[in-house]
Structure formats: structure tokens, C-alpha cells
Coordinates of C-alpha atoms and ligand atoms in Angstrom, one line a residue:
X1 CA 79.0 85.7 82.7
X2 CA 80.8 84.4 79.5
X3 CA 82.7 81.9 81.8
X4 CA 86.6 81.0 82.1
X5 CA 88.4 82.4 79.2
X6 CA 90.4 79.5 77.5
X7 CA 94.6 80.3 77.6
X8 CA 96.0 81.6 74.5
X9 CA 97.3 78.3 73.9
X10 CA 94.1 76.4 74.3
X11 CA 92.8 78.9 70.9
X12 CA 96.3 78.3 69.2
X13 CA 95.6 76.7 65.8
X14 CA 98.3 75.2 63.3
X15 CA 99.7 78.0 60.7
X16 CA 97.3 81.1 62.0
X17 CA 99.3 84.2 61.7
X18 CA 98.2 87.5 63.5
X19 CA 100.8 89.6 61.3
X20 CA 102.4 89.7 58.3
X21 CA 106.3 90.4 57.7
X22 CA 107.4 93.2 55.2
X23 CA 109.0 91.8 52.0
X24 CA 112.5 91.3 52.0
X25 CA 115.3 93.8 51.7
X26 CA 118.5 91.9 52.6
X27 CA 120.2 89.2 51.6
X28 CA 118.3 85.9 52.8
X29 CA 120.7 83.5 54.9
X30 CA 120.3 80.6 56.7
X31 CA 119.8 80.9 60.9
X32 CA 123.0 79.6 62.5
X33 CA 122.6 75.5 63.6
X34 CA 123.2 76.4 66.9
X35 CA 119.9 79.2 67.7
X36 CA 117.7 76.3 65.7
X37 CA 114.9 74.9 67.7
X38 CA 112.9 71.9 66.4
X39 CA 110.6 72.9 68.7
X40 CA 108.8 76.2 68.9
X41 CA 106.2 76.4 71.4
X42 CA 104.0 79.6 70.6
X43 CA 100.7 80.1 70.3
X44 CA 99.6 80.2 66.6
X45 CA 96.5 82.6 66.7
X46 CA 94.8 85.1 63.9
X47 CA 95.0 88.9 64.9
X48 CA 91.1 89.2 65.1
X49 CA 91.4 86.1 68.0
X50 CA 94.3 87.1 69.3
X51 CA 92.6 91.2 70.1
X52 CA 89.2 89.5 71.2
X53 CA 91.2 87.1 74.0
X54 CA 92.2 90.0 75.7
X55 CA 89.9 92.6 75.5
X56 CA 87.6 89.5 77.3
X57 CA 90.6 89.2 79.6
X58 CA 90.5 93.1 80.4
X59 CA 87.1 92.9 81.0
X60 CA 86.9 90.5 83.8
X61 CA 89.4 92.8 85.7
X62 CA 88.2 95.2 88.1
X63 CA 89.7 98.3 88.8
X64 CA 88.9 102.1 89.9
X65 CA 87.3 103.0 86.9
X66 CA 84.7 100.3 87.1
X67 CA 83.4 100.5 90.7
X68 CA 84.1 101.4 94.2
X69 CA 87.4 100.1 95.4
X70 CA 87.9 100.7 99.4
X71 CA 91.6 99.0 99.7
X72 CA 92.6 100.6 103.3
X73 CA 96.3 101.6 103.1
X74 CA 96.4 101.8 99.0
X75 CA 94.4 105.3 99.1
X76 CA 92.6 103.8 95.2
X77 CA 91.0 107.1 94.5
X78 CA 89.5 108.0 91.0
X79 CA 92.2 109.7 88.7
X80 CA 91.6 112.0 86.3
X81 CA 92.6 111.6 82.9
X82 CA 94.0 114.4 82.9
X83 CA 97.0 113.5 84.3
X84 CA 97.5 110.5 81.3
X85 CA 97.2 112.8 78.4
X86 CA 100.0 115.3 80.0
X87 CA 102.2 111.5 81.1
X88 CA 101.3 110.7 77.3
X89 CA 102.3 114.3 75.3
X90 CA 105.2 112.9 73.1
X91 CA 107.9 115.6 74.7
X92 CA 107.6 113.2 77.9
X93 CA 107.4 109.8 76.1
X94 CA 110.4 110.4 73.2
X95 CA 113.3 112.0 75.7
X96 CA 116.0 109.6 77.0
X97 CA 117.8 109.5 79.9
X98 CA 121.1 109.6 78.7
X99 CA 120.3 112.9 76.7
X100 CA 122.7 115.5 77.4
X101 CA 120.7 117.7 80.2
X102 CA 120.6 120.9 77.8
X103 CA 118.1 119.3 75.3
X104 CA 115.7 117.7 78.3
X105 CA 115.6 121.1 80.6
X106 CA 111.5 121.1 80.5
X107 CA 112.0 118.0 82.3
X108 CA 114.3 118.8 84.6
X109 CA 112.2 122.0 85.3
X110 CA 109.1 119.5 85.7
X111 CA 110.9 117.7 88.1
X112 CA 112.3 120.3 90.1
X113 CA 109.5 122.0 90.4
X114 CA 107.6 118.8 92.0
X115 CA 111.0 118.5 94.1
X116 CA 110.1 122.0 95.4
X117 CA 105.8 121.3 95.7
X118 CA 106.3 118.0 97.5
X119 CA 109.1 119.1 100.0
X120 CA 106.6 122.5 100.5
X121 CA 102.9 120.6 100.9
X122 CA 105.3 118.2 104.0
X123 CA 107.4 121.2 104.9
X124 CA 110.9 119.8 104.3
X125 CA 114.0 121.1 102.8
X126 CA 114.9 118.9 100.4
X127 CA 113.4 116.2 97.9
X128 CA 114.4 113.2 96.0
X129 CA 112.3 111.9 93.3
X130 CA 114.4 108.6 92.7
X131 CA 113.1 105.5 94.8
X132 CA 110.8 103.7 92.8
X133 CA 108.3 102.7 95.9
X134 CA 107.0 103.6 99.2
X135 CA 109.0 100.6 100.7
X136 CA 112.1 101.8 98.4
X137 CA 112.0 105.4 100.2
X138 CA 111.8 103.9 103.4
X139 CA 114.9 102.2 103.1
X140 CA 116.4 105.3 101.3
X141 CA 115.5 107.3 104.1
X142 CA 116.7 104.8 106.8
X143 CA 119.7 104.5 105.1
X144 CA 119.8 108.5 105.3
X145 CA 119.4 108.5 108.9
X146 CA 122.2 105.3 109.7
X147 CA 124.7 107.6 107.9
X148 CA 124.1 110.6 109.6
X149 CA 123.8 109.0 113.1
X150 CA 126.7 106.9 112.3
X151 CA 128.8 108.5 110.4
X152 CA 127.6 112.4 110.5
X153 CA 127.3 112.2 114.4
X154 CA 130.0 109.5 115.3
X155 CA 127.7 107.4 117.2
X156 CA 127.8 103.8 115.6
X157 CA 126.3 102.5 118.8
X158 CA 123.0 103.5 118.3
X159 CA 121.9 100.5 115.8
X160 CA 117.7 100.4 117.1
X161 CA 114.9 101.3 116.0
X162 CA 111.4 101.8 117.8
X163 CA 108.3 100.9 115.4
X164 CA 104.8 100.6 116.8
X165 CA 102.6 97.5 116.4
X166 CA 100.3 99.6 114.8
X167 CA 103.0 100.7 111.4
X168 CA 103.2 99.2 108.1
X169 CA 104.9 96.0 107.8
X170 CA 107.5 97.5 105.0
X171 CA 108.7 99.7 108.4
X172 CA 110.0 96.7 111.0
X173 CA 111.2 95.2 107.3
X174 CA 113.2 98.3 106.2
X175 CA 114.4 98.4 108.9
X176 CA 116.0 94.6 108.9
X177 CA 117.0 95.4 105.4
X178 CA 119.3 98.4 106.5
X179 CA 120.8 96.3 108.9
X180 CA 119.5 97.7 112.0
X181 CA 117.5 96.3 115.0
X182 CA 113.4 97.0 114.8
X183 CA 111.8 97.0 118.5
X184 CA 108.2 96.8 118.9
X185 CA 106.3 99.4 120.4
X186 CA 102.5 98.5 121.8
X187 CA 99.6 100.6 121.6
X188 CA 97.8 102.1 124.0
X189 CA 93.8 102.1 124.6
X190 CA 93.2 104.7 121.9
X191 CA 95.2 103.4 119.2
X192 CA 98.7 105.7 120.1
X193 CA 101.9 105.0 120.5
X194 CA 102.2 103.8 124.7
X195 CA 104.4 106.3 125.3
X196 CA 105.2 104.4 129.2
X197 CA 106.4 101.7 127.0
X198 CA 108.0 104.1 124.7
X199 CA 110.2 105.8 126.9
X200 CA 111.7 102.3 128.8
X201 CA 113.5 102.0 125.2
X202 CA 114.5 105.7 124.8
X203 CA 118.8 104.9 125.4
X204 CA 121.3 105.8 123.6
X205 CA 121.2 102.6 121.5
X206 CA 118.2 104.5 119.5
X207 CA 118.6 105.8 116.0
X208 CA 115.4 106.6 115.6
X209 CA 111.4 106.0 115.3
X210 CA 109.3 105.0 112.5
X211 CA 106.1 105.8 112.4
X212 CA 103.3 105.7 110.3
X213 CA 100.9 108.2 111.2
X214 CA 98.0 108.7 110.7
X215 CA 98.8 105.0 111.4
X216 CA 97.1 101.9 110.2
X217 CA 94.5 102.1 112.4
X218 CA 93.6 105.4 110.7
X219 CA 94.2 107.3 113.5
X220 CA 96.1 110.2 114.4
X221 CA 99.0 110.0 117.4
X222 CA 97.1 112.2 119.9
X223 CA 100.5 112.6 122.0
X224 CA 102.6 113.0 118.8
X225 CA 104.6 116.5 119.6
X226 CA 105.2 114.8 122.8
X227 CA 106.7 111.3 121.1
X228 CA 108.4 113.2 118.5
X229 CA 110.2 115.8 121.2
X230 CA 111.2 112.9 123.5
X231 CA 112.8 110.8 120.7
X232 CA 114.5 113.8 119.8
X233 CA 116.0 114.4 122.9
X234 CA 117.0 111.0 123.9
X235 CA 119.2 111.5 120.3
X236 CA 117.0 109.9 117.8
X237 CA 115.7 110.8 114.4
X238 CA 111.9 110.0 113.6
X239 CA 111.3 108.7 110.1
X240 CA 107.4 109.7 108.8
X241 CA 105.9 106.5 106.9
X242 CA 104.1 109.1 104.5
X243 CA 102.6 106.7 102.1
X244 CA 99.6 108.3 102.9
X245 CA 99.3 112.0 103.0
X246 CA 95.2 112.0 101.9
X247 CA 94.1 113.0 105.2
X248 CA 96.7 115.8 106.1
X249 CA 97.5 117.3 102.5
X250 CA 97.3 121.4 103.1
X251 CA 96.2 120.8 106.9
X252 CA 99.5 120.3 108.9
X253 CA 102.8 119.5 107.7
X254 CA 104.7 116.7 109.0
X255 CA 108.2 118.9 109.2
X256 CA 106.6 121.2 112.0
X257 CA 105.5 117.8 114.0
X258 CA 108.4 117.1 114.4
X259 CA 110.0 114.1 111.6
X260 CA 113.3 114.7 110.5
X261 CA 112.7 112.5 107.3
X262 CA 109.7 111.2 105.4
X263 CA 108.5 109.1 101.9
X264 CA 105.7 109.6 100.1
X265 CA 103.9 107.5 97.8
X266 CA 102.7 109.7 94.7
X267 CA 101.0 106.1 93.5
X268 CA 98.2 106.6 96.3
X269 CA 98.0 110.4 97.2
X270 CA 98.9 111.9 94.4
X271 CA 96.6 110.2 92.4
X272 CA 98.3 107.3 89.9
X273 CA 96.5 104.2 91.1
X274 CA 98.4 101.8 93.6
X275 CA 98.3 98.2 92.8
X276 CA 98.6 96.4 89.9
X277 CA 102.5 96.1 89.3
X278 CA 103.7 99.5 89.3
X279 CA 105.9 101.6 88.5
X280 CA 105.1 103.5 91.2
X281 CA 106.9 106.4 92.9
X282 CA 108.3 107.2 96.9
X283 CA 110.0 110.2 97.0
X284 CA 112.0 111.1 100.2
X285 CA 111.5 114.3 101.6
X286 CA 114.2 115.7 104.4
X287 CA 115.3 118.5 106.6
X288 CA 118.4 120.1 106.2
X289 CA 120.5 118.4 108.3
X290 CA 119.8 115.5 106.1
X291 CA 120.1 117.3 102.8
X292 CA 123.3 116.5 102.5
X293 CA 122.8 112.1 102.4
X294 CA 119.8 112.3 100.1
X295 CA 120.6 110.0 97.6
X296 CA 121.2 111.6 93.9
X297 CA 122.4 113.1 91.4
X298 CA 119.0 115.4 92.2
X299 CA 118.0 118.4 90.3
X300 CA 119.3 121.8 91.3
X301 CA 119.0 124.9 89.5
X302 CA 121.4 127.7 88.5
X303 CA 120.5 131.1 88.0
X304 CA 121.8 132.9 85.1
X305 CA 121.7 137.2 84.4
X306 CA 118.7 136.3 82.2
X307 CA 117.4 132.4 82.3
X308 CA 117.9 129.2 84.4
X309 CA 119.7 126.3 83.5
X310 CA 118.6 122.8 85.7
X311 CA 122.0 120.6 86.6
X312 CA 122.0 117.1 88.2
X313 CA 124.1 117.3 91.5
X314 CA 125.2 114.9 94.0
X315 CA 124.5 115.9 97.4
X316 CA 127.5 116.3 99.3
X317 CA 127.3 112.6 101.4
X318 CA 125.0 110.8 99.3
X319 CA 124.1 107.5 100.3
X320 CA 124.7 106.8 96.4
X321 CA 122.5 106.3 93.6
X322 CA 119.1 104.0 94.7
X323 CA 118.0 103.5 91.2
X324 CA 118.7 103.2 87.7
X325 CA 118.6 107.0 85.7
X326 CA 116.2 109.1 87.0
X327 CA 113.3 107.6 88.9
X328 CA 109.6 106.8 87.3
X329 CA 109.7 109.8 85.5
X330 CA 105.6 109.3 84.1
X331 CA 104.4 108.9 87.8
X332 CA 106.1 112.6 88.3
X333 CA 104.1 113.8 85.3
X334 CA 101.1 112.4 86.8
X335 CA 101.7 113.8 90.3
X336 CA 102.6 117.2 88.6
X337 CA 99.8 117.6 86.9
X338 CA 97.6 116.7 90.1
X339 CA 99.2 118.8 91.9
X340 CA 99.0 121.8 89.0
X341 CA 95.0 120.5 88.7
X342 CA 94.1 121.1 92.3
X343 CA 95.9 124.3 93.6
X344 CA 96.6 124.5 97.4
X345 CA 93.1 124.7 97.9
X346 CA 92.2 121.9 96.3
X347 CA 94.6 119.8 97.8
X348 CA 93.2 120.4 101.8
X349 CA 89.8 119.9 100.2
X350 CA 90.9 116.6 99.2
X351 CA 92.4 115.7 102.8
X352 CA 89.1 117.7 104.2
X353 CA 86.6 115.5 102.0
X354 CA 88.7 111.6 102.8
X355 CA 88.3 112.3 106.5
X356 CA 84.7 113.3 105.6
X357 CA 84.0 110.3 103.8
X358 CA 85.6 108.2 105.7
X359 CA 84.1 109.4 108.9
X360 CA 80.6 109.0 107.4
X361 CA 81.8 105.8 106.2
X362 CA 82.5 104.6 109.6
X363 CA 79.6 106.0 111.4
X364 CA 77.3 103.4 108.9
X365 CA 79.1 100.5 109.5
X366 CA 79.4 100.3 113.4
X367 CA 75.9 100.0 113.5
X368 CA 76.5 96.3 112.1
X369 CA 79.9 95.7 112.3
X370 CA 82.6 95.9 115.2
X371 CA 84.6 99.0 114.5
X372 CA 87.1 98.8 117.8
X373 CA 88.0 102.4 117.3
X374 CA 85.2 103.7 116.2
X375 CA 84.7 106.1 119.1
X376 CA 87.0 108.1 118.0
X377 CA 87.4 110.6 115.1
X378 CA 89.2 108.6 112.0
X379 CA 91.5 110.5 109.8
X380 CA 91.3 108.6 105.7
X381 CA 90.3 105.3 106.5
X382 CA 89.2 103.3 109.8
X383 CA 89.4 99.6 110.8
X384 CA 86.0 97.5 111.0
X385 CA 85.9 93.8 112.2
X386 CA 84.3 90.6 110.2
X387 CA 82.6 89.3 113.2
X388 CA 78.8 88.8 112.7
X389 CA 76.7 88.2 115.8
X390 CA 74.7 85.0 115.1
X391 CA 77.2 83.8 112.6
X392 CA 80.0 82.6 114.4
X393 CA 81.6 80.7 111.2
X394 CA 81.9 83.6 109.3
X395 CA 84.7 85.6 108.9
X396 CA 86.3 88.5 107.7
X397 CA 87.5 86.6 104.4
X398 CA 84.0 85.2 103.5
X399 CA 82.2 88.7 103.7
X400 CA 85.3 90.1 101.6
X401 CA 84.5 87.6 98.9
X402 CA 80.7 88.3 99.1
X403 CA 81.0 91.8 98.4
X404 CA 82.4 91.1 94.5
X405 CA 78.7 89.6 94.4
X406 CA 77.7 93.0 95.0
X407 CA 79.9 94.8 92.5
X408 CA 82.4 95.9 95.2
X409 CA 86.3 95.3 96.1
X410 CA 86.9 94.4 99.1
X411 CA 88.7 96.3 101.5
X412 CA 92.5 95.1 103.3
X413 CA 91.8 92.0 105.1
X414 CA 93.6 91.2 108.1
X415 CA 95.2 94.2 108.3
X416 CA 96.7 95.9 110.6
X417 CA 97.7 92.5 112.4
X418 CA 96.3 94.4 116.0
X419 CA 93.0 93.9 115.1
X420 CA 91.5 90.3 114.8
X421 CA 89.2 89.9 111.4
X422 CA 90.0 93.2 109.8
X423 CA 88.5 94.7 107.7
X424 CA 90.6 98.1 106.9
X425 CA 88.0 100.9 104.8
X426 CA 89.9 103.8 102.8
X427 CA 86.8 105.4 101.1
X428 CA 89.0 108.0 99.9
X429 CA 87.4 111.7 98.8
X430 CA 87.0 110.4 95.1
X431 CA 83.4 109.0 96.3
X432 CA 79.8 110.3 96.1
X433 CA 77.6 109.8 99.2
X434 CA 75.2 107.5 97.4
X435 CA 78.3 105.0 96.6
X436 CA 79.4 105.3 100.4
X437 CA 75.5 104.3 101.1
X438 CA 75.6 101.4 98.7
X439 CA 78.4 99.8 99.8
X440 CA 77.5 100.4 103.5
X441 CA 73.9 98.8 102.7
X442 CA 75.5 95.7 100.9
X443 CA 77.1 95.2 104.1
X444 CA 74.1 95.4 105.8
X445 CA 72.8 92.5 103.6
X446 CA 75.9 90.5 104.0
X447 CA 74.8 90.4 107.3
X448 CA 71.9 89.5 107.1
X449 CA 73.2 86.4 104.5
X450 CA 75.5 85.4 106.9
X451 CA 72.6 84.6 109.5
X452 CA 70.2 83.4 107.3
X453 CA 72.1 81.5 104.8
X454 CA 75.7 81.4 106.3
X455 CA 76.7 78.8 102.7
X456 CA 76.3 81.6 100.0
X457 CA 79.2 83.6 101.5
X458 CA 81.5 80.9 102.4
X459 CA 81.7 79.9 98.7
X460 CA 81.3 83.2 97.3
X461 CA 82.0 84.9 95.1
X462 CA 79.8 83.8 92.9
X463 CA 79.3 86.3 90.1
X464 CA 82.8 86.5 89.5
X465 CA 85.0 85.5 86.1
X466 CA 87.3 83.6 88.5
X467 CA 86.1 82.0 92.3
X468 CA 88.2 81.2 95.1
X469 CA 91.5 80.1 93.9
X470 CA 92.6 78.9 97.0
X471 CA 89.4 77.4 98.3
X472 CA 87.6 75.8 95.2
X473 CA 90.2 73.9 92.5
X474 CA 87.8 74.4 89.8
X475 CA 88.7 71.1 87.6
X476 CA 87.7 73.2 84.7
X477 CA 90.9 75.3 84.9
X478 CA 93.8 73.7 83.5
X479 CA 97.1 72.7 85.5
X480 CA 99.7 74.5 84.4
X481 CA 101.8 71.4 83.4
X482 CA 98.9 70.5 80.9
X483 CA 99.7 73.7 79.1
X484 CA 101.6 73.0 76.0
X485 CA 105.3 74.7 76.5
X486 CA 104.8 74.3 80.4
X487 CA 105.8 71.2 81.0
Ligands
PLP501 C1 101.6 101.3 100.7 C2 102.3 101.6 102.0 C3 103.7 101.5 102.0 C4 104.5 100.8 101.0 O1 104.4 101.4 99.7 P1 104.8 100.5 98.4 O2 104.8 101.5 97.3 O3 103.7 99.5 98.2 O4 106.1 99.9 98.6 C5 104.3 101.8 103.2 N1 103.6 102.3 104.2 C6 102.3 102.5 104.2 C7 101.6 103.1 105.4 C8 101.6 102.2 103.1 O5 100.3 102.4 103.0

């Protein structure tokens, strides 16, 4: 390890340039008094320094093409390149969203096209591509469902809505942000909805249920058709959380369980990686009694005697616009092209091979870790605890750190909030059985450590560019108001 790489401003030397200017070819004049600074603070740094700081920096990230990356709920799978030369070709990268439609209609098409695959592969009527997250189509598709119940129905009263402890946390917080009411929901035994507890909420002050499923847990409702049929009938609407389609892609489709409405994140299943700042893509799949509130303009297609022309058109009560233009148009490429790549086969051997993985996954780790659930069958990921026997001290954070010391990232800690210590494993179907026995092994020998020499996970990592931020204040990084231009 090279050790801490120095800020840019700690290599900034007096009068280094990294470019040069053209010559001149206007008139020179003076900058106006009032833009003058006497005081410039930027880095002054040659362009041979300047290229070598951050390929160092790049190289002390971590990331799916370097190593295993089990991050429950964030489905990191591998992603072929595939998909970034077709999101590179210049006829993607050099349109414009204000062109006039009739110059960008290979776009369009592209995007219809996914409207169509996505709202098929969930079996849906209708698709938008706008919302520029999962947690952004979860409030377009509440939104959806408080219009229609409100508005569509007359029935303003109905203001709740029922989300298990077991959902993501961007559920009970769309729903706040729409304005609604979230009531909890416990789980039973086996990691379902209660349904006893369930129906004691089922009035007609319900607009509908959330629910993430499989759910975080990574386990699927067993009593699902019945939770579904009895929200239905005491008037509700049930919203999917579809963040995570990698376990039911080309098995079932949500629709004929029985959700009215449902997002999907293409930045996990459909293969751009999550994480790291975006953009990202949710796209909010409907039936179609709910068609009509999708947000929009969305593409639609006319047929003409001998071609097709694709038109933007607002759907007839559109909750409005929820982003700028058109949506992350390079995530659709990506999830095209994935889509295109794997055929209908290949997509249920994806979902076939996560369960797989994940199952195989799980069936290592219980034999040294707690796995609460783990007598039943996972779906994509499952939920392990960081609970040694014989090391007391250590816990679920300590054995996460450890893990960079073995070349791995760690999975979602303390996550879902049901389980204490969690460790939450998405393997994902991108992975090779001897990578699913390494990392299970390495927890194996964390184990052991933690036993034998409890110290060397508490202050790991410790083959890492960076160690615990949090934990150890490493004097040797500077404070931020030592920086020159921070103070
Ligand atoms: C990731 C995730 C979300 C939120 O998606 P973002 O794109 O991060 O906003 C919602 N629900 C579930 C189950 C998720 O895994």
C-alpha cells in the first residue's frame, strides 16, 4: 500500500500549469474591477501530476469490477460492457432534448420499446421511464394511487397506508413525503406479512399497501394472493417496491399477484451498477386503471399506411411532469441493451441462477453464522447475523471491516432494522461458485479471528487506502480547515 494520497492542494506548486491556452483571436480587454479576485485559491499542478493523483485515487476505490461486492438490497451484479459501448455510440450521446421529436425518433423507439419490455417482463399496462430513482418512482407511484383514490374514486378519506416492518425504508418515507399516514405492519414467524395484524387495519381509511417483496428479509410473502385480495377488497391499492426484480425476472409477474402499481430500479436488475451517485433510473409500471395518472409526457406511437411515427403524450390525469426532459436516458440504453443481450430466456436464468447462488450462499454461512431465516428457502439474497459465539464484543460492524482485509465488500449492515447485527448477502447470479466459497471461507476465518484475537477486527481494516473514519482520526489526514481555500 502506497499510503494516504496527499490532496490536490497539498501537490499544488506556484506557476505549474496542466494546459496551455490557444493564442489569441480577439481583442484583449481588461476583466471588469468588480469579478477581480486578489485571491485565487486553485491548485497549481503540471498535467503529468495532475493525471497521476487520480488514477492513484481510482485505484484505491473498490468497485464490481475489482472483486466480489455482496451489498444486500443494491443487487451489484457484474455488467457487461456491452451495454457502455451501445450508452457511448455517438447517436445516443450528441441528441438533445429539446430536438424537435422527428430528428430523435430512434430514441423515442428505444424508449418505447423498453416502455413496452419492462411493463411485459412485470405484466403491467403501462410504463413511465421518467423518475430518476427507486425512491423517486415510489413517490411517483404513490402519488398515482392518492389521485386515483382521491380524486378518481372520490374518497379523500382514505389517507393510510399499511407498510410492513420488514419494507425498505424509502416506503414508510414516501409515503410521509406524499402526505399520507404510514402504519406499521409486524411480521409473522416466517418473515410474512401477519396478516391477523393486517386485517385489524383493513377500514376504509386505507389507500393502499406497500410492500416490498421479495422483502428485505429476502423472502417471499408465502400468503401473498391472500394479502393482496384482502387489501383489494377492503378498497385499497397495493404498490410493488420492485427495486428488485433479480429473483422473479421471467418466473411470475407481479401484475397477476395482484399489485396495481410498481417501480423498478434498472440501476440494480437491469444491470447499471447501484451506488456511487447515480444517475440511476425507477420506472413506474401500472395497470390500466392507473394509465391514465402516470406522470408524462410518455412515448406513444402512431401508426401510419406505411411507417411509425413516436409522439410524446400526456396521459389523460397526469400527476404532472416528475423530472426535468426525459428521464436518464443512458441508464435506458443500458437496460435496453441488457434486456436485447439476454432474451426471455436469459432473463429467468438470471432470476433462476441469484436464487441459486444465493441459496448456496446461505446454506455455507449458517454453519458459522446466525442466519434467523435460514430454514427457509431465500429468494436473491438472505439475512445473516454478526454474532460470534465466544466473542461477545464483536459485532456485525467489526467483521464488515475485516472482510476489506480479505479483498471483499461488505454486505448491508444493520439492515433490515428486524434483525439485530445484520448482515444482509445479495450474491447476485453474476458470481462463480469458487467466489461464493471464498468469501464464505473468509468468513469462516473471521470467526475464528474474532475468538482468537478479537483486536485485529475491531480496528480493521487494515489493508485498506483509508481505515475507520469514524473510529480512528488518523492525525496524518488533514482537517479540512487546514486546507488552503477551506478555511
Ligand atoms: C434500492 C431500493 C430502493 C430505493 O432505490 P434508490 O434508487 O436507491 O432510490 C427502494 N426499495 C428497495 C427494496 C431497494 O432495494
Amino acid at each position: 500500500m502506497r499510503g494516504p494520497e496527499p490532496t490536490i492542494y497539498e501537490i499544488s506548486s506556484p506557476g505549474r500549469r496542466g494546459y496551455t491556452l490557444p493564442e489569441l483571436d480577439v481583442p484583449e480587454s481588461d476583466i471588469p474591477e468588480e469579478f477581480l479576485r486578489d485571491r485565487l485559491l486553485l491548485p497549481e499542478v503540471a498535467e503529468v501530476d495532475l493525471v497521476r493523483h487520480f488514477v492513484r485515487l481510482s485505484q484505491k476505490n473498490f468497485g464490481v469490477d475489482l472483486g466480489f461486492y455482496p451489498l444486500g438490497s443494491c443487487t451489484m451484479k457484474y455488467n457487461p460492457k456491452v451495454n457502455e459501448v451501445a450508452a457511448r455510440l455517438p447517436g445516443f450521446t450528441k441528441i438533445h432534448p429539446l430536438q424537435d421529436p422527428a430528428t430523435v425518433q430512434g430514441a423515442m423507439q428505444l424508449m418505447y420499446e423498453l416502455q413496452t419490455y419492462l411493463a411485459e417482463i412485470t405484466g403491467f399496462a403501462a410504463t413511465t421511464l421518467q423518475p430518476a430513482a427507486g425512491a423517486h418512482g415510489e413517490l411517483t407511484g404513490v402519488l398515482m394511487m392518492r389521485k386515483l383514490i382521491h380524486e378518481g374514486r372520490g374518497e379523500p378519506h382514505r389517507t393510510k397506508v399499511l407498510v410492513p416492518d420488514s419494507a425498505h425504508g424509502t416506503n414508510p418515507a414516501t409515503t410521509t413525503m406524499s402526505g399520507l399516514q404510514v402504519v406499521e405492519i409486524p411480521s409473522d414467524k416466517r418473515g410474512n406479512v401477519d396478516l391477523n395484524e393486517l386485517k385489524k387495519h383493513l377500514d376504509d381509511t386505507v389507500l393502499g399497501f406497500m410492500l416490498t417483496n421479495p422483502n428485505t428479509l429476502g423472502l417471499f410473502d408465502e400468503h401473498l394472493l391472500e394479502l393482496t385480495h384482502l387489501v383489494h377488497e377492503a378498497g385499497g391499492l397495493m404498490y410493488g417496491d420492485g427495486a428488485n426484480l433479480n429473483a422473479l425476472l421471467g418466473i411470475t409477474k407481479p401484475a397477476d399477484l395482484g399489485f396495481d402499481v410498481m417501480h423498478i430500479n434498472l440501476h440494480k436488475t437491469f444491470s447499471t451498477p447501484h451506488g456511487g451517485g447515480g444517475p440511476g433510473s425507477g420506472p413506474v409500471v401500472c395497470t390500466e386503471e392507473l394509465a391514465p395518472y402516470l406522470p408524462g409526457p410518455i412515448v406513444d406511437v402512431e401508426e401510419h399506411d406505411d411507417h411509425v411515427h413516436y409522439i410524446w403524450k400526456m396521459p389523460e390525469h397526469s400527476i404532472g411532469r416528475v423530472k426535468a426532459f426525459w428521464g436518464n436516458f443512458g441508464v435506458m440504453v443500458k437496460a435496453y441493451t441488457y434486456i436485447r443481450m439476454l432474451g426471455a430466456q436469459g432473463l429467468r436464468e438470471v432470476a433462476e441462477n441469484a436464487v441459486l447462488n444465493a441459496n448456496y450462499l446461505q446454506a455455507l454461512v449458517k454453519k458459522t453464522y446466525p442466519v434467523p431465516y435460514g430454514f427457509r428457502t431465500c429468494m436473491h439474497e438472505f439475512v445473516a447475523q454478526g454474532k460470534i459465539e465466544g466473542a461477545e464484543d464483536v459485532r456485525a460492524l467489526d467483521i464488515a471491516k475485516r472482510l476489506i482485509d480479505y479483498g471483499f465488500h461488505p454486505p448491508t449492515m444493520y439492515f433490515p432494522l428486524i434483525v439485530p447485527e445484520a448482515l444482509m448477502i445479495e450474491p447476485t447470479e453474476t458470481e462463480s461458485k469458487q467466489t461464493l466459497d471464498a468469501f464464505a471461507e473468509a468468513l469462516e476465518r473471521i470467526a475464528e479471528e474474532a475468538r482468537t484475537q478479537p483486536e485485529l477486527l475491531k480496528t480493521a481494516p487494515h489493508e485498506a487506502p483509508v481505515r475507520r473514519l469514524d473510529e480512528v482520526r488518523a492525525a496524518r489526514y488533514p482537517k479540512l480547515k487546514d486546507v488552503p481555500g477551506m478555511e
